[in-house]
Tab-separated table of C-alpha atoms in Angstrom:
chain	number	residue	atom	x	y	z
A	1130	MET	CA	51.750	-15.571	-10.531
A	1131	LEU	CA	53.094	-15.195	-14.028
A	1132	LYS	CA	55.630	-17.600	-15.145
A	1133	ALA	CA	58.731	-15.647	-17.021
A	1134	SER	CA	58.692	-18.872	-19.257
A	1135	GLU	CA	55.184	-18.578	-20.235
A	1136	ILE	CA	55.075	-14.930	-21.252
A	1137	LYS	CA	56.443	-12.560	-23.871
A	1138	VAL	CA	56.895	-9.039	-24.777
A	1139	GLY	CA	53.696	-8.281	-26.551
A	1140	ASP	CA	51.511	-10.500	-25.038
A	1141	THR	CA	48.006	-9.371	-24.214
A	1142	HIS	CA	45.604	-9.912	-21.533
A	1143	THR	CA	41.776	-8.190	-22.544
A	1144	GLU	CA	38.977	-8.239	-20.227
A	1145	VAL	CA	35.379	-6.284	-20.323
A	1146	LEU	CA	35.429	-4.289	-17.227
A	1147	VAL	CA	31.710	-3.268	-17.330
A	1148	GLU	CA	28.792	-3.139	-19.762
A	1149	ASP	CA	26.318	-0.506	-19.753
A	1150	LEU	CA	27.609	1.114	-16.391
A	1151	LYS	CA	24.939	1.864	-13.858
A	1152	ARG	CA	24.625	4.846	-11.674
A	1153	THR	CA	24.029	2.510	-8.992
A	1154	GLN	CA	27.510	1.217	-9.189
A	1155	ILE	CA	28.919	4.499	-9.266
A	1156	VAL	CA	27.106	5.133	-5.720
A	1157	GLN	CA	28.463	1.662	-4.687
A	1158	TYR	CA	31.820	3.164	-5.326
A	1159	ALA	CA	31.023	6.651	-3.199
A	1160	GLY	CA	30.150	4.582	-0.404
A	1161	ALA	CA	32.728	2.146	-0.257
A	1162	SER	CA	35.786	4.637	-1.125
A	1163	GLY	CA	34.197	7.708	0.882
A	1164	ASP	CA	34.446	9.947	-2.166
A	1165	TYR	CA	31.002	11.428	-1.931
A	1166	ASN	CA	31.634	14.114	-4.817
A	1167	PRO	CA	28.356	15.288	-5.903
A	1168	LEU	CA	29.632	15.271	-9.598
A	1169	HIS	CA	29.103	11.297	-9.451
A	1170	THR	CA	25.888	10.788	-7.918
A	1171	ASP	CA	23.807	13.688	-7.501
A	1172	GLU	CA	22.057	14.697	-11.098
A	1173	LEU	CA	20.668	17.806	-10.055
A	1174	PHE	CA	24.052	19.369	-8.815
A	1175	THR	CA	25.853	18.016	-12.063
A	1176	THR	CA	23.714	19.385	-14.366
A	1177	LYS	CA	22.287	22.720	-12.571
A	1178	ILE	CA	25.698	23.707	-11.341
A	1179	ALA	CA	28.417	21.971	-12.283
A	1180	GLY	CA	27.242	22.207	-16.179
A	1181	TYR	CA	27.721	18.438	-17.210
A	1182	PRO	CA	25.088	16.320	-19.153
A	1183	THR	CA	24.946	13.967	-16.132
A	1184	VAL	CA	26.791	12.162	-13.316
A	1185	PHE	CA	30.033	10.812	-14.391
A	1186	ALA	CA	32.396	7.733	-12.707
A	1187	HIS	CA	34.953	8.216	-10.178
A	1188	GLY	CA	38.404	8.103	-12.246
A	1189	MET	CA	39.550	5.720	-9.360
A	1190	LEU	CA	36.550	3.641	-9.823
A	1191	THR	CA	37.415	2.953	-13.385
A	1192	MET	CA	40.816	2.351	-12.095
A	1193	GLY	CA	39.600	-0.103	-9.666
A	1194	MET	CA	37.777	-2.105	-12.329
A	1195	THR	CA	41.012	-1.996	-14.458
A	1196	GLY	CA	43.006	-3.049	-11.628
A	1197	ARG	CA	40.835	-5.948	-11.544
A	1198	MET	CA	42.064	-7.215	-15.265
A	1199	VAL	CA	45.300	-6.638	-13.935
A	1200	THR	CA	45.549	-8.416	-10.858
A	1201	ASN	CA	43.352	-11.169	-12.992
A	1202	TYR	CA	46.569	-11.462	-15.452
A	1203	VAL	CA	49.260	-11.219	-12.790
A	1204	GLY	CA	47.733	-12.900	-9.713
A	1205	ASP	CA	47.060	-11.383	-6.287
A	1206	GLY	CA	49.567	-9.536	-4.265
A	1207	THR	CA	52.195	-9.496	-6.924
A	1208	LEU	CA	51.743	-5.779	-8.368
A	1209	LYS	CA	54.939	-3.748	-7.573
A	1210	LYS	CA	53.452	-0.583	-9.156
A	1211	TYR	CA	50.673	0.486	-10.764
A	1212	GLY	CA	49.407	4.077	-12.127
A	1213	VAL	CA	47.506	5.726	-14.548
A	1214	ARG	CA	46.199	8.792	-16.041
A	1215	PHE	CA	42.479	9.579	-16.724
A	1216	THR	CA	42.353	10.489	-20.140
A	1217	SER	CA	38.770	10.825	-20.886
A	1218	GLN	CA	35.302	11.019	-18.355
A	1219	VAL	CA	33.405	7.671	-18.234
A	1220	TRP	CA	29.636	8.136	-18.221
A	1221	PRO	CA	26.539	5.953	-16.790
A	1222	GLY	CA	25.827	3.591	-19.636
A	1223	ASP	CA	29.543	2.920	-21.028
A	1224	THR	CA	30.850	-0.119	-21.953
A	1225	LEU	CA	34.743	-0.371	-20.711
A	1226	THR	CA	37.428	-2.913	-22.132
A	1227	SER	CA	40.974	-2.869	-20.670
A	1228	VAL	CA	44.059	-4.386	-22.265
A	1229	ALA	CA	47.445	-5.005	-20.568
A	1230	THR	CA	50.217	-5.591	-23.200
A	1231	VAL	CA	53.823	-6.763	-21.910
A	1232	THR	CA	56.196	-4.334	-22.573
A	1233	GLU	CA	59.304	-5.759	-20.697
A	1234	LEU	CA	60.461	-9.046	-18.737
A	1235	ARG	CA	63.374	-8.116	-16.270
A	1236	GLU	CA	65.199	-8.814	-13.060
A	1237	GLU	CA	65.737	-6.319	-10.431
A	1238	ASP	CA	67.301	-6.472	-6.888
A	1239	GLY	CA	66.540	-10.647	-7.303
A	1240	GLU	CA	63.168	-10.196	-8.139
A	1241	SER	CA	61.796	-11.508	-11.747
A	1242	LEU	CA	59.402	-8.743	-13.131
A	1243	VAL	CA	56.861	-7.768	-15.751
A	1244	ASP	CA	56.138	-4.651	-16.913
A	1245	LEU	CA	52.732	-3.990	-18.630
A	1246	GLU	CA	51.199	-0.974	-20.529
A	1247	ILE	CA	47.601	-0.554	-20.024
A	1248	VAL	CA	44.984	0.950	-21.766
A	1249	THR	CA	41.061	0.878	-20.905
A	1250	THR	CA	38.614	2.217	-23.657
A	1251	ASN	CA	35.222	2.877	-23.898
A	1252	GLN	CA	32.204	1.388	-26.452
A	1253	ASP	CA	33.765	4.202	-28.863
A	1254	GLY	CA	37.502	3.198	-28.913
A	1255	VAL	CA	38.283	6.435	-26.552
A	1256	ALA	CA	40.877	5.802	-24.044
A	1257	VAL	CA	39.405	6.764	-20.452
A	1258	VAL	CA	42.501	5.327	-18.497
A	1259	THR	CA	46.206	4.593	-19.783
A	1260	GLY	CA	48.849	3.650	-17.636
A	1261	SER	CA	51.154	0.801	-16.531
A	1262	ALA	CA	51.878	-1.787	-14.162
A	1263	THR	CA	55.119	-3.688	-12.496
A	1264	ALA	CA	54.338	-7.096	-11.226
A	1265	LYS	CA	56.263	-10.235	-9.836
A	1266	ILE	CA	56.549	-12.820	-11.733
A	1267	THR	CA	58.704	-16.443	-11.527
A	1268	SER	CA	61.258	-17.102	-13.257
B	1053	MET	CA	46.037	15.147	5.040
B	1054	ALA	CA	47.028	13.275	7.887
B	1055	ILE	CA	45.511	10.044	9.155
B	1056	ASP	CA	45.991	8.895	12.256
B	1057	LYS	CA	43.784	5.288	12.084
B	1058	PHE	CA	42.973	3.854	8.908
B	1059	LEU	CA	41.822	0.497	10.224
B	1060	VAL	CA	41.805	-1.882	7.379
B	1061	GLU	CA	38.746	-3.975	7.871
B	1062	ALA	CA	37.571	-7.446	5.804
B	1063	SER	CA	33.792	-5.906	5.651
B	1064	HIS	CA	35.090	-2.563	4.277
B	1065	ILE	CA	37.320	-4.601	1.641
B	1066	MET	CA	34.648	-6.737	0.653
B	1067	MET	CA	32.355	-3.766	0.059
B	1068	PHE	CA	35.196	-2.018	-1.924
B	1069	ALA	CA	35.705	-5.186	-4.125
B	1070	ARG	CA	32.176	-5.064	-4.556
B	1071	SER	CA	31.876	-1.697	-6.119
B	1072	ILE	CA	34.624	-2.250	-8.482
B	1073	GLY	CA	32.704	-5.782	-9.853
B	1074	ASP	CA	35.546	-8.238	-8.338
B	1075	ASP	CA	34.393	-10.941	-6.791
B	1076	ASN	CA	38.239	-12.562	-6.202
B	1077	PRO	CA	37.465	-14.451	-3.149
B	1078	VAL	CA	40.649	-13.294	-1.806
B	1079	TYR	CA	38.996	-10.094	-0.914
B	1080	TYR	CA	36.198	-11.568	1.328
B	1081	ASP	CA	37.275	-15.208	2.151
B	1082	GLU	CA	39.914	-15.741	4.931
B	1083	ASP	CA	40.350	-19.177	4.194
B	1084	HIS	CA	41.331	-18.548	0.632
B	1085	LYS	CA	44.817	-19.086	-0.355
B	1086	SER	CA	46.097	-16.123	-1.958
B	1087	GLU	CA	48.738	-16.577	-4.970
B	1088	SER	CA	50.975	-14.349	-3.224
B	1089	GLY	CA	50.977	-16.840	0.028
B	1090	SER	CA	49.837	-14.151	2.233
B	1091	GLU	CA	47.420	-15.246	5.001
B	1092	GLY	CA	43.942	-13.983	5.135
B	1093	ILE	CA	42.124	-11.240	3.483
B	1094	ILE	CA	43.974	-8.755	1.006
B	1095	ALA	CA	42.700	-5.596	-0.238
B	1096	PRO	CA	42.568	-4.541	-3.949
B	1097	PRO	CA	45.250	-2.744	-5.611
B	1098	THR	CA	43.318	0.766	-5.299
B	1099	PHE	CA	42.032	0.342	-1.935
B	1100	ALA	CA	44.261	2.389	-0.054
B	1101	GLN	CA	42.127	5.511	-1.830
B	1102	SER	CA	39.302	4.716	0.658
B	1103	SER	CA	41.456	6.040	3.481
B	1104	ALA	CA	39.288	8.878	2.675
B	1105	GLN	CA	36.753	7.452	5.645
B	1106	PHE	CA	39.346	7.690	8.110
B	1107	ASP	CA	40.153	11.642	7.222
B	1108	PRO	CA	38.186	13.372	9.802
B	1109	ASP	CA	38.551	16.346	7.592
B	1110	TYR	CA	37.835	14.989	3.895
B	1111	PHE	CA	35.883	17.729	2.085
B	1112	LEU	CA	34.122	15.108	-0.173
B	1113	ARG	CA	32.283	13.944	2.554
B	1114	PRO	CA	28.975	15.861	4.103
B	1115	LYS	CA	29.728	17.106	8.080
B	1116	THR	CA	27.583	16.414	10.703
B	1117	GLY	CA	26.633	19.528	13.004
B	1118	GLY	CA	24.580	21.810	9.961
B	1119	VAL	CA	28.018	22.069	8.143
B	1120	GLY	CA	26.973	23.271	4.535
B	1121	TRP	CA	27.215	20.496	1.753
B	1122	PHE	CA	27.505	21.354	-1.754
B	1123	GLY	CA	25.336	18.714	-3.324
B	1124	SER	CA	21.512	19.424	-4.138
B	1125	GLY	CA	18.634	19.542	-1.542
B	1126	LYS	CA	15.697	21.528	-2.193
B	1127	GLU	CA	18.108	23.562	-4.709
B	1128	PRO	CA	20.601	22.369	-7.021
B	1129	THR	CA	23.097	23.241	-4.588
B	1130	GLY	CA	23.297	23.250	-0.939
B	1131	LEU	CA	25.724	26.512	-0.669
B	1132	LYS	CA	24.469	29.799	-0.733
B	1133	PRO	CA	25.888	32.129	-3.425
B	1134	SER	CA	28.708	34.294	-2.085
B	1135	GLY	CA	29.255	37.220	-4.501
B	1136	SER	CA	31.686	36.618	-7.345
B	1137	GLY	CA	33.516	33.588	-5.236
B	1138	GLY	CA	30.792	31.654	-6.523
B	1139	GLY	CA	29.847	29.618	-3.592
B	1140	GLY	CA	27.684	27.372	-6.048
B	1141	GLY	CA	30.812	26.283	-7.840
B	1142	GLY	CA	31.580	23.607	-5.672
B	1143	GLY	CA	32.163	21.250	-8.468
B	1144	ALA	CA	34.740	23.038	-10.103
B	1145	ALA	CA	36.591	24.036	-6.862
B	1146	ALA	CA	36.541	20.182	-5.931
B	1147	GLY	CA	38.740	19.509	-9.069
B	1148	LEU	CA	39.347	16.526	-11.201
B	1149	HIS	CA	41.387	13.646	-10.681
B	1150	ALA	CA	44.186	13.550	-13.556
B	1151	GLU	CA	46.523	10.777	-12.367
B	1152	GLN	CA	47.001	8.382	-9.573
B	1153	HIS	CA	50.048	6.384	-9.015
B	1154	PHE	CA	50.752	3.592	-6.602
B	1155	GLU	CA	54.257	1.645	-5.259
B	1156	TYR	CA	53.220	-1.643	-3.036
B	1157	HIS	CA	56.070	-2.157	-0.589
B	1158	LEU	CA	54.060	-4.546	1.518
B	1159	PRO	CA	50.953	-6.580	1.162
B	1160	LEU	CA	47.736	-4.745	2.734
B	1161	LYS	CA	45.672	-7.033	4.654
B	1162	ALA	CA	42.604	-7.011	6.605
B	1163	GLY	CA	43.633	-6.357	10.257
B	1164	ASP	CA	46.097	-3.971	9.190
B	1165	VAL	CA	46.197	-0.428	11.032
B	1166	LEU	CA	47.571	2.508	8.578
B	1167	SER	CA	48.610	5.817	9.315
B	1168	ALA	CA	48.955	8.057	6.393
B	1169	THR	CA	50.752	11.519	5.712
B	1170	THR	CA	50.586	13.758	2.696
B	1171	LYS	CA	52.963	15.841	1.274
B	1172	PRO	CA	52.236	18.308	-1.699
B	1173	GLY	CA	54.342	17.553	-4.773
B	1174	ASN	CA	54.881	19.187	-8.193
B	1175	ALA	CA	52.489	21.798	-9.594
B	1176	TRP	CA	51.816	22.802	-13.174
B	1177	GLU	CA	49.750	24.457	-15.837
B	1178	LYS	CA	48.791	23.466	-19.254
B	1179	GLU	CA	46.185	24.869	-21.926
B	1180	SER	CA	43.462	22.411	-23.248
B	1181	LYS	CA	41.182	22.582	-26.088
B	1182	ARG	CA	38.725	20.829	-23.912
B	1183	ALA	CA	38.515	22.916	-20.621
B	1184	GLY	CA	40.653	25.860	-20.927
B	1185	LYS	CA	43.476	26.279	-18.491
B	1186	LEU	CA	44.246	23.613	-16.496
B	1187	LYS	CA	46.049	23.670	-13.244
B	1188	PHE	CA	47.570	20.341	-12.016
B	1189	SER	CA	49.127	20.013	-8.676
B	1190	GLU	CA	50.524	16.494	-7.096
B	1191	SER	CA	50.170	15.023	-3.835
B	1192	VAL	CA	52.231	12.187	-2.284
B	1193	THR	CA	50.952	9.953	0.286
B	1194	GLU	CA	52.818	7.762	2.324
B	1195	TYR	CA	50.860	4.493	4.379
B	1196	ARG	CA	52.854	2.993	7.099
B	1197	ASN	CA	51.389	-0.145	9.056
B	1198	GLN	CA	51.251	-0.688	12.793
B	1199	ASN	CA	54.765	-1.663	12.891
B	1200	GLY	CA	55.650	1.931	11.473
B	1201	ASP	CA	56.710	-0.179	7.897
B	1202	LEU	CA	56.060	1.675	4.420
B	1203	VAL	CA	52.974	-0.671	2.958
B	1204	ILE	CA	52.146	2.066	0.008
B	1205	THR	CA	52.989	5.294	-1.788
B	1206	ALA	CA	50.462	7.166	-3.563
B	1207	THR	CA	50.839	9.708	-5.829
B	1208	GLY	CA	47.742	11.677	-7.005
B	1209	VAL	CA	47.491	14.385	-9.186
B	1210	GLY	CA	44.513	16.753	-9.197
B	1211	VAL	CA	43.632	19.048	-12.080
B	1212	GLN	CA	41.207	22.453	-11.573
B	1213	THR	CA	39.863	23.202	-14.870
B	1214	GLU	CA	38.693	26.455	-16.236
B	1215	ARG	CA	35.339	25.115	-17.264
B	1216	PRO	CA	33.870	21.749	-17.436
B	1217	VAL	CA	35.063	19.305	-19.976
B	1218	ASP	CA	33.895	19.006	-23.527
B	1219	SER	CA	33.021	15.089	-23.813
């Protein structure tokens, strides 16, 4: 768990979430999450019927990987809130990097909290996920 | 969507954590002490999404019993065309995920048995250059544990696009 005395507004934490995302990882996510939408795993359907160049990752896979960066930073089981917008698609072969930036340190209902702004970008610098999180910290 | 029993199981958490590339031992080793002080295996922040596995009517899972599935088999889609309704347009019909928000009220742990109820939220429309007219709709799901306590509130926003998104 983060300590209020050790962080300040503007601090950042950066992690590479995945390098050269494999279709197999997307299959793993489909199996674990139960979201078997063929857009994510079925090349024939996705190209011939849906009209996309190839399959693409579940938004929730990117949110999940981004969440890993967040929990590595703030600690296990400390999150109060975590939310994202899916701003661009993630494709096989993408390399994703995620950054959390401390935007506020505050007290609420007797708890010390940190607010984070989150952005995950691909190898071209395009944001694929933007969002925010709030976690408990020790004072 | 209503889910009566979402069994939160250690092996499911392990597989879910693997799929998001997270090898944190709190997700598979019950002897590992979580920083939060929770006993046993806890679930990653987005794990509640896998409640789809426990939704009997979840439409993005092939059903048994010869019910059609829109993914490919012999043909690029398993659905027969049904006139102008475009039965093959399953991908677009399923929509895309625009936003997801979680509020955590209690730790989610292996051994918990959740139930979930979903209510529709706001709906709105927007024009976009990349995909034409966008129709957004929100749904709010409350996950409660075996004691009836609220564990997670999940708000999802889905979007139907007029055409495939330009990348």
